[in-house]
């Protein structure tokens, strides 16, 4: 795996995403390994993981980044 996208950051970001949207970018959040599903949007997952690390592993900042995204705002308006 790419050291610039550590597994722990990807798992955390996926769980935060799942909390907002009901489903993670990896639909098998308990299995990121060979038995798990591939991410639906791997580039987005990697980008969010990188942002998470650069923001000091701040869960609060990751929530804010997701909630200010067009994706979240579109889903919120549609719901």
PDB file of N, CA, C and O in Angstrom:
ATOM      1  N   UNK A   1       0.834  -1.192   0.000  1.00  0.00           N
ATOM      2  CA  UNK A   1       0.000   0.000   0.000  1.00  0.00           C
ATOM      3  C   UNK A   1       0.873   1.247   0.000  1.00  0.00           C
ATOM      4  O   UNK A   1       2.022   1.218   0.399  1.00  0.00           O
ATOM      5  N   UNK A   2       0.326   2.336  -0.450  1.00  0.00           N
ATOM      6  CA  UNK A   2       1.043   3.606  -0.585  1.00  0.00           C
ATOM      7  C   UNK A   2       1.217   4.236   0.789  1.00  0.00           C
ATOM      8  O   UNK A   2       0.245   4.493   1.480  1.00  0.00           O
ATOM      9  N   UNK A   3       2.466   4.502   1.201  1.00  0.00           N
ATOM     10  CA  UNK A   3       2.683   5.065   2.538  1.00  0.00           C
ATOM     11  C   UNK A   3       2.092   6.455   2.726  1.00  0.00           C
ATOM     12  O   UNK A   3       1.888   6.905   3.841  1.00  0.00           O
ATOM     13  N   UNK A   4       1.776   7.150   1.624  1.00  0.00           N
ATOM     14  CA  UNK A   4       1.176   8.481   1.770  1.00  0.00           C
ATOM     15  C   UNK A   4      -0.321   8.389   2.076  1.00  0.00           C
ATOM     16  O   UNK A   4      -0.966   9.393   2.339  1.00  0.00           O
ATOM     17  N   UNK A   5      -0.890   7.202   2.014  1.00  0.00           N
ATOM     18  CA  UNK A   5      -2.302   6.984   2.333  1.00  0.00           C
ATOM     19  C   UNK A   5      -2.428   5.829   3.315  1.00  0.00           C
ATOM     20  O   UNK A   5      -2.889   4.745   2.953  1.00  0.00           O
ATOM     21  N   UNK A   6      -2.011   6.036   4.563  1.00  0.00           N
ATOM     22  CA  UNK A   6      -2.037   4.933   5.533  1.00  0.00           C
ATOM     23  C   UNK A   6      -3.430   4.351   5.718  1.00  0.00           C
ATOM     24  O   UNK A   6      -4.438   5.049   5.630  1.00  0.00           O
ATOM     25  N   UNK A   7      -3.439   3.073   5.973  1.00  0.00           N
ATOM     26  CA  UNK A   7      -4.685   2.331   6.143  1.00  0.00           C
ATOM     27  C   UNK A   7      -5.555   2.920   7.251  1.00  0.00           C
ATOM     28  O   UNK A   7      -6.771   3.057   7.080  1.00  0.00           O
ATOM     29  N   UNK A   8      -4.945   3.303   8.360  1.00  0.00           N
ATOM     30  CA  UNK A   8      -5.735   3.828   9.487  1.00  0.00           C
ATOM     31  C   UNK A   8      -6.504   5.080   9.067  1.00  0.00           C
ATOM     32  O   UNK A   8      -7.685   5.230   9.382  1.00  0.00           O
ATOM     33  N   UNK A   9      -5.861   5.972   8.333  1.00  0.00           N
ATOM     34  CA  UNK A   9      -6.532   7.197   7.879  1.00  0.00           C
ATOM     35  C   UNK A   9      -7.677   6.857   6.930  1.00  0.00           C
ATOM     36  O   UNK A   9      -8.764   7.439   7.014  1.00  0.00           O
ATOM     37  N   UNK A  10      -7.453   5.914   6.039  1.00  0.00           N
ATOM     38  CA  UNK A  10      -8.506   5.530   5.087  1.00  0.00           C
ATOM     39  C   UNK A  10      -9.697   4.908   5.819  1.00  0.00           C
ATOM     40  O   UNK A  10     -10.852   5.183   5.487  1.00  0.00           O
ATOM     41  N   UNK A  11      -9.422   4.053   6.805  1.00  0.00           N
ATOM     42  CA  UNK A  11     -10.494   3.419   7.580  1.00  0.00           C
ATOM     43  C   UNK A  11     -11.292   4.487   8.343  1.00  0.00           C
ATOM     44  O   UNK A  11     -12.529   4.478   8.335  1.00  0.00           O
ATOM     45  N   UNK A  12     -10.591   5.422   8.980  1.00  0.00           N
ATOM     46  CA  UNK A  12     -11.280   6.465   9.752  1.00  0.00           C
ATOM     47  C   UNK A  12     -12.143   7.346   8.848  1.00  0.00           C
ATOM     48  O   UNK A  12     -13.309   7.626   9.161  1.00  0.00           O
ATOM     49  N   UNK A  13     -11.582   7.779   7.732  1.00  0.00           N
ATOM     50  CA  UNK A  13     -12.323   8.621   6.792  1.00  0.00           C
ATOM     51  C   UNK A  13     -13.548   7.873   6.275  1.00  0.00           C
ATOM     52  O   UNK A  13     -14.640   8.435   6.170  1.00  0.00           O
ATOM     53  N   UNK A  14     -13.392   6.591   5.981  1.00  0.00           N
ATOM     54  CA  UNK A  14     -14.518   5.790   5.496  1.00  0.00           C
ATOM     55  C   UNK A  14     -15.632   5.721   6.540  1.00  0.00           C
ATOM     56  O   UNK A  14     -16.814   5.835   6.210  1.00  0.00           O
ATOM     57  N   UNK A  15     -15.258   5.561   7.799  1.00  0.00           N
ATOM     58  CA  UNK A  15     -16.267   5.495   8.870  1.00  0.00           C
ATOM     59  C   UNK A  15     -16.967   6.849   9.061  1.00  0.00           C
ATOM     60  O   UNK A  15     -18.180   6.887   9.302  1.00  0.00           O
ATOM     61  N   UNK A  16     -16.225   7.914   8.957  1.00  0.00           N
ATOM     62  CA  UNK A  16     -16.831   9.249   9.067  1.00  0.00           C
ATOM     63  C   UNK A  16     -17.800   9.457   7.906  1.00  0.00           C
ATOM     64  O   UNK A  16     -18.930   9.913   8.085  1.00  0.00           O
ATOM     65  N   UNK A  17     -17.381   9.106   6.692  1.00  0.00           N
ATOM     66  CA  UNK A  17     -18.235   9.213   5.501  1.00  0.00           C
ATOM     67  C   UNK A  17     -19.501   8.378   5.699  1.00  0.00           C
ATOM     68  O   UNK A  17     -20.610   8.833   5.416  1.00  0.00           O
ATOM     69  N   UNK A  18     -19.337   7.159   6.200  1.00  0.00           N
ATOM     70  CA  UNK A  18     -20.473   6.263   6.429  1.00  0.00           C
ATOM     71  C   UNK A  18     -21.459   6.890   7.418  1.00  0.00           C
ATOM     72  O   UNK A  18     -22.672   6.761   7.253  1.00  0.00           O
ATOM     73  N   UNK A  19     -20.941   7.571   8.417  1.00  0.00           N
ATOM     74  CA  UNK A  19     -21.810   8.229   9.391  1.00  0.00           C
ATOM     75  C   UNK A  19     -22.682   9.302   8.769  1.00  0.00           C
ATOM     76  O   UNK A  19     -23.822   9.506   9.184  1.00  0.00           O
ATOM     77  N   UNK A  20     -22.160   9.975   7.758  1.00  0.00           N
ATOM     78  CA  UNK A  20     -22.920  11.042   7.101  1.00  0.00           C
ATOM     79  C   UNK A  20     -23.865  10.522   6.023  1.00  0.00           C
ATOM     80  O   UNK A  20     -24.962  11.045   5.856  1.00  0.00           O
ATOM     81  N   UNK A  21     -23.422   9.521   5.270  1.00  0.00           N
ATOM     82  CA  UNK A  21     -24.179   9.080   4.099  1.00  0.00           C
ATOM     83  C   UNK A  21     -24.851   7.719   4.272  1.00  0.00           C
ATOM     84  O   UNK A  21     -25.580   7.275   3.395  1.00  0.00           O
ATOM     85  N   UNK A  22     -24.584   7.044   5.390  1.00  0.00           N
ATOM     86  CA  UNK A  22     -25.204   5.748   5.629  1.00  0.00           C
ATOM     87  C   UNK A  22     -24.457   4.594   4.993  1.00  0.00           C
ATOM     88  O   UNK A  22     -24.730   3.430   5.282  1.00  0.00           O
ATOM     89  N   UNK A  23     -23.520   4.894   4.108  1.00  0.00           N
ATOM     90  CA  UNK A  23     -22.734   3.867   3.438  1.00  0.00           C
ATOM     91  C   UNK A  23     -21.347   4.441   3.196  1.00  0.00           C
ATOM     92  O   UNK A  23     -21.216   5.609   2.816  1.00  0.00           O
ATOM     93  N   UNK A  24     -20.327   3.639   3.423  1.00  0.00           N
ATOM     94  CA  UNK A  24     -18.968   4.114   3.237  1.00  0.00           C
ATOM     95  C   UNK A  24     -18.542   4.095   1.784  1.00  0.00           C
ATOM     96  O   UNK A  24     -19.213   3.521   0.926  1.00  0.00           O
ATOM     97  N   UNK A  25     -17.421   4.750   1.504  1.00  0.00           N
ATOM     98  CA  UNK A  25     -16.815   4.656   0.175  1.00  0.00           C
ATOM     99  C   UNK A  25     -16.311   3.236  -0.049  1.00  0.00           C
ATOM    100  O   UNK A  25     -16.235   2.767  -1.181  1.00  0.00           O
ATOM    101  N   UNK A  26     -15.967   2.547   1.035  1.00  0.00           N
ATOM    102  CA  UNK A  26     -15.720   1.104   1.024  1.00  0.00           C
ATOM    103  C   UNK A  26     -16.917   0.509   1.755  1.00  0.00           C
ATOM    104  O   UNK A  26     -17.152   0.800   2.923  1.00  0.00           O
ATOM    105  N   UNK A  27     -17.691  -0.303   1.056  1.00  0.00           N
ATOM    106  CA  UNK A  27     -18.962  -0.781   1.614  1.00  0.00           C
ATOM    107  C   UNK A  27     -18.783  -1.882   2.635  1.00  0.00           C
ATOM    108  O   UNK A  27     -19.754  -2.324   3.248  1.00  0.00           O
ATOM    109  N   UNK A  28     -17.557  -2.347   2.823  1.00  0.00           N
ATOM    110  CA  UNK A  28     -17.257  -3.352   3.848  1.00  0.00           C
ATOM    111  C   UNK A  28     -16.312  -2.692   4.855  1.00  0.00           C
ATOM    112  O   UNK A  28     -15.107  -2.946   4.837  1.00  0.00           O
ATOM    113  N   UNK A  29     -16.856  -1.810   5.722  1.00  0.00           N
ATOM    114  CA  UNK A  29     -15.993  -1.007   6.601  1.00  0.00           C
ATOM    115  C   UNK A  29     -15.162  -1.823   7.577  1.00  0.00           C
ATOM    116  O   UNK A  29     -14.138  -1.353   8.058  1.00  0.00           O
ATOM    117  N   UNK A  30     -15.569  -3.046   7.868  1.00  0.00           N
ATOM    118  CA  UNK A  30     -14.808  -3.881   8.793  1.00  0.00           C
ATOM    119  C   UNK A  30     -13.771  -4.727   8.076  1.00  0.00           C
ATOM    120  O   UNK A  30     -13.044  -5.477   8.716  1.00  0.00           O
ATOM    121  N   UNK A  31     -13.718  -4.628   6.748  1.00  0.00           N
ATOM    122  CA  UNK A  31     -12.751  -5.420   6.001  1.00  0.00           C
ATOM    123  C   UNK A  31     -12.204  -4.628   4.823  1.00  0.00           C
ATOM    124  O   UNK A  31     -12.815  -4.560   3.766  1.00  0.00           O
ATOM    125  N   UNK A  32     -11.052  -4.002   5.038  1.00  0.00           N
ATOM    126  CA  UNK A  32     -10.378  -3.276   3.965  1.00  0.00           C
ATOM    127  C   UNK A  32      -9.395  -4.184   3.228  1.00  0.00           C
ATOM    128  O   UNK A  32      -8.715  -3.761   2.320  1.00  0.00           O
ATOM    129  N   UNK A  33      -9.326  -5.434   3.621  1.00  0.00           N
ATOM    130  CA  UNK A  33      -8.348  -6.353   3.048  1.00  0.00           C
ATOM    131  C   UNK A  33      -8.839  -7.011   1.772  1.00  0.00           C
ATOM    132  O   UNK A  33      -9.756  -6.535   1.102  1.00  0.00           O
ATOM    133  N   UNK A  34      -8.247  -8.149   1.458  1.00  0.00           N
ATOM    134  CA  UNK A  34      -8.542  -8.859   0.214  1.00  0.00           C
ATOM    135  C   UNK A  34      -9.990  -9.326   0.134  1.00  0.00           C
ATOM    136  O   UNK A  34     -10.543  -9.443  -0.947  1.00  0.00           O
ATOM    137  N   UNK A  35     -10.604  -9.604   1.285  1.00  0.00           N
ATOM    138  CA  UNK A  35     -11.985 -10.093   1.282  1.00  0.00           C
ATOM    139  C   UNK A  35     -12.999  -8.954   1.133  1.00  0.00           C
ATOM    140  O   UNK A  35     -14.147  -9.186   0.811  1.00  0.00           O
ATOM    141  N   UNK A  36     -12.575  -7.743   1.396  1.00  0.00           N
ATOM    142  CA  UNK A  36     -13.483  -6.597   1.344  1.00  0.00           C
ATOM    143  C   UNK A  36     -13.695  -6.093  -0.067  1.00  0.00           C
ATOM    144  O   UNK A  36     -12.979  -6.447  -0.998  1.00  0.00           O
ATOM    145  N   UNK A  37     -14.710  -5.252  -0.214  1.00  0.00           N
ATOM    146  CA  UNK A  37     -14.991  -4.642  -1.510  1.00  0.00           C
ATOM    147  C   UNK A  37     -14.000  -3.516  -1.775  1.00  0.00           C
ATOM    148  O   UNK A  37     -13.486  -2.891  -0.854  1.00  0.00           O
ATOM    149  N   UNK A  38     -13.785  -3.236  -3.049  1.00  0.00           N
ATOM    150  CA  UNK A  38     -12.948  -2.098  -3.441  1.00  0.00           C
ATOM    151  C   UNK A  38     -13.740  -0.810  -3.195  1.00  0.00           C
ATOM    152  O   UNK A  38     -14.976  -0.822  -3.217  1.00  0.00           O
ATOM    153  N   UNK A  39     -13.056   0.307  -2.964  1.00  0.00           N
ATOM    154  CA  UNK A  39     -13.771   1.571  -2.775  1.00  0.00           C
ATOM    155  C   UNK A  39     -14.569   1.944  -4.021  1.00  0.00           C
ATOM    156  O   UNK A  39     -14.126   1.687  -5.143  1.00  0.00           O
ATOM    157  N   UNK A  40     -15.725   2.559  -3.827  1.00  0.00           N
ATOM    158  CA  UNK A  40     -16.519   3.026  -4.964  1.00  0.00           C
ATOM    159  C   UNK A  40     -15.841   4.213  -5.639  1.00  0.00           C
ATOM    160  O   UNK A  40     -15.961   4.395  -6.848  1.00  0.00           O
ATOM    161  N   UNK A  41     -15.122   5.023  -4.863  1.00  0.00           N
ATOM    162  CA  UNK A  41     -14.415   6.199  -5.375  1.00  0.00           C
ATOM    163  C   UNK A  41     -13.025   6.244  -4.733  1.00  0.00           C
ATOM    164  O   UNK A  41     -12.802   6.997  -3.784  1.00  0.00           O
ATOM    165  N   UNK A  42     -12.086   5.423  -5.233  1.00  0.00           N
ATOM    166  CA  UNK A  42     -10.772   5.312  -4.585  1.00  0.00           C
ATOM    167  C   UNK A  42      -9.995   6.629  -4.523  1.00  0.00           C
ATOM    168  O   UNK A  42      -9.316   6.901  -3.531  1.00  0.00           O
ATOM    169  N   UNK A  43     -10.114   7.460  -5.573  1.00  0.00           N
ATOM    170  CA  UNK A  43      -9.389   8.731  -5.568  1.00  0.00           C
ATOM    171  C   UNK A  43      -9.915   9.645  -4.466  1.00  0.00           C
ATOM    172  O   UNK A  43      -9.149  10.329  -3.803  1.00  0.00           O
ATOM    173  N   UNK A  44     -11.220   9.661  -4.287  1.00  0.00           N
ATOM    174  CA  UNK A  44     -11.827  10.481  -3.236  1.00  0.00           C
ATOM    175  C   UNK A  44     -11.392   9.976  -1.864  1.00  0.00           C
ATOM    176  O   UNK A  44     -11.028  10.769  -0.990  1.00  0.00           O
ATOM    177  N   UNK A  45     -11.394   8.671  -1.672  1.00  0.00           N
ATOM    178  CA  UNK A  45     -10.977   8.100  -0.400  1.00  0.00           C
ATOM    179  C   UNK A  45      -9.520   8.467  -0.100  1.00  0.00           C
ATOM    180  O   UNK A  45      -9.198   8.883   1.019  1.00  0.00           O
ATOM    181  N   UNK A  46      -8.654   8.347  -1.100  1.00  0.00           N
ATOM    182  CA  UNK A  46      -7.246   8.701  -0.901  1.00  0.00           C
ATOM    183  C   UNK A  46      -7.086  10.185  -0.604  1.00  0.00           C
ATOM    184  O   UNK A  46      -6.303  10.568   0.267  1.00  0.00           O
ATOM    185  N   UNK A  47      -7.823  11.027  -1.313  1.00  0.00           N
ATOM    186  CA  UNK A  47      -7.736  12.474  -1.092  1.00  0.00           C
ATOM    187  C   UNK A  47      -8.211  12.828   0.318  1.00  0.00           C
ATOM    188  O   UNK A  47      -7.553  13.599   1.019  1.00  0.00           O
ATOM    189  N   UNK A  48      -9.336  12.274   0.734  1.00  0.00           N
ATOM    190  CA  UNK A  48      -9.844  12.539   2.080  1.00  0.00           C
ATOM    191  C   UNK A  48      -8.872  12.047   3.145  1.00  0.00           C
ATOM    192  O   UNK A  48      -8.661  12.731   4.153  1.00  0.00           O
ATOM    193  N   UNK A  49      -8.260  10.888   2.927  1.00  0.00           N
ATOM    194  CA  UNK A  49      -7.283  10.361   3.888  1.00  0.00           C
ATOM    195  C   UNK A  49      -6.079  11.295   3.996  1.00  0.00           C
ATOM    196  O   UNK A  49      -5.587  11.576   5.094  1.00  0.00           O
ATOM    197  N   UNK A  50      -5.624  11.808   2.859  1.00  0.00           N
ATOM    198  CA  UNK A  50      -4.506  12.756   2.853  1.00  0.00           C
ATOM    199  C   UNK A  50      -4.884  14.033   3.588  1.00  0.00           C
ATOM    200  O   UNK A  50      -4.107  14.547   4.410  1.00  0.00           O
ATOM    201  N   UNK A  51      -6.070  14.552   3.322  1.00  0.00           N
ATOM    202  CA  UNK A  51      -6.551  15.754   4.017  1.00  0.00           C
ATOM    203  C   UNK A  51      -6.637  15.511   5.519  1.00  0.00           C
ATOM    204  O   UNK A  51      -6.276  16.363   6.321  1.00  0.00           O
ATOM    205  N   UNK A  52      -7.131  14.334   5.895  1.00  0.00           N
ATOM    206  CA  UNK A  52      -7.276  13.965   7.306  1.00  0.00           C
ATOM    207  C   UNK A  52      -5.920  14.021   8.015  1.00  0.00           C
ATOM    208  O   UNK A  52      -5.788  14.605   9.094  1.00  0.00           O
ATOM    209  N   UNK A  53      -4.905  13.448   7.382  1.00  0.00           N
ATOM    210  CA  UNK A  53      -3.555  13.456   7.954  1.00  0.00           C
ATOM    211  C   UNK A  53      -3.022  14.882   8.017  1.00  0.00           C
ATOM    212  O   UNK A  53      -2.492  15.313   9.047  1.00  0.00           O
ATOM    213  N   UNK A  54      -3.173  15.643   6.921  1.00  0.00           N
ATOM    214  CA  UNK A  54      -2.648  17.014   6.871  1.00  0.00           C
ATOM    215  C   UNK A  54      -3.346  17.932   7.869  1.00  0.00           C
ATOM    216  O   UNK A  54      -2.765  18.918   8.308  1.00  0.00           O
ATOM    217  N   UNK A  55      -4.575  17.619   8.225  1.00  0.00           N
ATOM    218  CA  UNK A  55      -5.330  18.421   9.194  1.00  0.00           C
ATOM    219  C   UNK A  55      -5.101  17.912  10.626  1.00  0.00           C
ATOM    220  O   UNK A  55      -5.902  18.196  11.518  1.00  0.00           O
ATOM    221  N   UNK A  56      -4.046  17.144  10.814  1.00  0.00           N
ATOM    222  CA  UNK A  56      -3.690  16.682  12.153  1.00  0.00           C
ATOM    223  C   UNK A  56      -4.585  15.592  12.696  1.00  0.00           C
ATOM    224  O   UNK A  56      -4.770  15.468  13.902  1.00  0.00           O
ATOM    225  N   UNK A  57      -5.159  14.778  11.821  1.00  0.00           N
ATOM    226  CA  UNK A  57      -6.048  13.673  12.210  1.00  0.00           C
ATOM    227  C   UNK A  57      -7.267  14.201  12.978  1.00  0.00           C
ATOM    228  O   UNK A  57      -7.784  13.563  13.881  1.00  0.00           O
ATOM    229  N   UNK A  58      -7.732  15.396  12.604  1.00  0.00           N
ATOM    230  CA  UNK A  58      -8.861  16.019  13.287  1.00  0.00           C
ATOM    231  C   UNK A  58     -10.189  15.492  12.733  1.00  0.00           C
ATOM    232  O   UNK A  58     -10.551  15.771  11.586  1.00  0.00           O
ATOM    233  N   UNK A  59     -10.897  14.740  13.568  1.00  0.00           N
ATOM    234  CA  UNK A  59     -12.208  14.216  13.163  1.00  0.00           C
ATOM    235  C   UNK A  59     -13.176  15.373  12.944  1.00  0.00           C
ATOM    236  O   UNK A  59     -13.963  15.374  11.995  1.00  0.00           O
ATOM    237  N   UNK A  60     -13.104  16.382  13.795  1.00  0.00           N
ATOM    238  CA  UNK A  60     -13.976  17.554  13.664  1.00  0.00           C
ATOM    239  C   UNK A  60     -13.777  18.244  12.311  1.00  0.00           C
ATOM    240  O   UNK A  60     -14.745  18.590  11.627  1.00  0.00           O
ATOM    241  N   UNK A  61     -12.516  18.415  11.896  1.00  0.00           N
ATOM    242  CA  UNK A  61     -12.237  19.058  10.604  1.00  0.00           C
ATOM    243  C   UNK A  61     -12.709  18.188   9.442  1.00  0.00           C
ATOM    244  O   UNK A  61     -13.164  18.699   8.422  1.00  0.00           O
ATOM    245  N   UNK A  62     -12.633  16.871   9.595  1.00  0.00           N
ATOM    246  CA  UNK A  62     -13.104  15.975   8.535  1.00  0.00           C
ATOM    247  C   UNK A  62     -14.626  16.044   8.419  1.00  0.00           C
ATOM    248  O   UNK A  62     -15.167  16.084   7.320  1.00  0.00           O
ATOM    249  N   UNK A  63     -15.317  16.094   9.555  1.00  0.00           N
ATOM    250  CA  UNK A  63     -16.777  16.274   9.509  1.00  0.00           C
ATOM    251  C   UNK A  63     -17.115  17.563   8.775  1.00  0.00           C
ATOM    252  O   UNK A  63     -17.998  17.590   7.916  1.00  0.00           O
ATOM    253  N   UNK A  64     -16.403  18.635   9.100  1.00  0.00           N
ATOM    254  CA  UNK A  64     -16.668  19.934   8.478  1.00  0.00           C
ATOM    255  C   UNK A  64     -16.415  19.876   6.971  1.00  0.00           C
ATOM    256  O   UNK A  64     -17.221  20.363   6.177  1.00  0.00           O
ATOM    257  N   UNK A  65     -15.298  19.262   6.564  1.00  0.00           N
ATOM    258  CA  UNK A  65     -14.971  19.143   5.141  1.00  0.00           C
ATOM    259  C   UNK A  65     -16.078  18.394   4.394  1.00  0.00           C
ATOM    260  O   UNK A  65     -16.519  18.819   3.327  1.00  0.00           O
ATOM    261  N   UNK A  66     -16.551  17.300   4.970  1.00  0.00           N
ATOM    262  CA  UNK A  66     -17.616  16.514   4.329  1.00  0.00           C
ATOM    263  C   UNK A  66     -18.921  17.307   4.294  1.00  0.00           C
ATOM    264  O   UNK A  66     -19.600  17.360   3.268  1.00  0.00           O
ATOM    265  N   UNK A  67     -19.277  17.943   5.409  1.00  0.00           N
ATOM    266  CA  UNK A  67     -20.554  18.658   5.467  1.00  0.00           C
ATOM    267  C   UNK A  67     -20.579  19.894   4.569  1.00  0.00           C
ATOM    268  O   UNK A  67     -21.646  20.313   4.131  1.00  0.00           O
ATOM    269  N   UNK A  68     -19.420  20.478   4.280  1.00  0.00           N
ATOM    270  CA  UNK A  68     -19.370  21.637   3.392  1.00  0.00           C
ATOM    271  C   UNK A  68     -19.250  21.238   1.922  1.00  0.00           C
ATOM    272  O   UNK A  68     -19.289  22.091   1.044  1.00  0.00           O
ATOM    273  N   UNK A  69     -19.149  19.931   1.658  1.00  0.00           N
ATOM    274  CA  UNK A  69     -19.006  19.469   0.276  1.00  0.00           C
ATOM    275  C   UNK A  69     -20.337  19.577  -0.466  1.00  0.00           C
ATOM    276  O   UNK A  69     -21.414  19.517   0.121  1.00  0.00           O
ATOM    277  N   UNK A  70     -20.229  19.714  -1.777  1.00  0.00           N
ATOM    278  CA  UNK A  70     -21.433  19.757  -2.620  1.00  0.00           C
ATOM    279  C   UNK A  70     -22.208  18.449  -2.521  1.00  0.00           C
ATOM    280  O   UNK A  70     -23.430  18.445  -2.543  1.00  0.00           O
ATOM    281  N   UNK A  71     -21.504  17.326  -2.394  1.00  0.00           N
ATOM    282  CA  UNK A  71     -22.168  16.024  -2.288  1.00  0.00           C
ATOM    283  C   UNK A  71     -23.079  15.986  -1.073  1.00  0.00           C
ATOM    284  O   UNK A  71     -24.252  15.625  -1.171  1.00  0.00           O
ATOM    285  N   UNK A  72     -22.547  16.387   0.087  1.00  0.00           N
ATOM    286  CA  UNK A  72     -23.333  16.372   1.316  1.00  0.00           C
ATOM    287  C   UNK A  72     -24.513  17.339   1.223  1.00  0.00           C
ATOM    288  O   UNK A  72     -25.637  17.009   1.574  1.00  0.00           O
ATOM    289  N   UNK A  73     -24.268  18.534   0.705  1.00  0.00           N
ATOM    290  CA  UNK A  73     -25.327  19.535   0.610  1.00  0.00           C
ATOM    291  C   UNK A  73     -26.420  19.094  -0.355  1.00  0.00           C
ATOM    292  O   UNK A  73     -27.595  19.315  -0.109  1.00  0.00           O
ATOM    293  N   UNK A  74     -26.033  18.430  -1.445  1.00  0.00           N
ATOM    294  CA  UNK A  74     -27.020  17.927  -2.393  1.00  0.00           C
ATOM    295  C   UNK A  74     -27.872  16.843  -1.762  1.00  0.00           C
ATOM    296  O   UNK A  74     -29.096  16.847  -1.894  1.00  0.00           O
ATOM    297  N   UNK A  75     -27.252  15.903  -1.056  1.00  0.00           N
ATOM    298  CA  UNK A  75     -27.981  14.823  -0.404  1.00  0.00           C
ATOM    299  C   UNK A  75     -28.903  15.395   0.679  1.00  0.00           C
ATOM    300  O   UNK A  75     -30.043  14.978   0.817  1.00  0.00           O
ATOM    301  N   UNK A  76     -28.418  16.384   1.431  1.00  0.00           N
ATOM    302  CA  UNK A  76     -29.218  16.983   2.503  1.00  0.00           C
ATOM    303  C   UNK A  76     -30.450  17.690   1.945  1.00  0.00           C
ATOM    304  O   UNK A  76     -31.529  17.605   2.521  1.00  0.00           O
ATOM    305  N   UNK A  77     -30.299  18.368   0.823  1.00  0.00           N
ATOM    306  CA  UNK A  77     -31.428  19.080   0.222  1.00  0.00           C
ATOM    307  C   UNK A  77     -32.441  18.083  -0.337  1.00  0.00           C
ATOM    308  O   UNK A  77     -33.649  18.265  -0.200  1.00  0.00           O
ATOM    309  N   UNK A  78     -31.950  16.998  -0.927  1.00  0.00           N
ATOM    310  CA  UNK A  78     -32.824  16.009  -1.534  1.00  0.00           C
ATOM    311  C   UNK A  78     -33.580  15.189  -0.514  1.00  0.00           C
ATOM    312  O   UNK A  78     -34.667  14.698  -0.772  1.00  0.00           O
ATOM    313  N   UNK A  79     -33.034  15.066   0.678  1.00  0.00           N
ATOM    314  CA  UNK A  79     -33.646  14.201   1.698  1.00  0.00           C
ATOM    315  C   UNK A  79     -34.853  14.844   2.346  1.00  0.00           C
ATOM    316  O   UNK A  79     -35.058  16.002   2.379  1.00  0.00           O
TER     317      UNK A  79
END
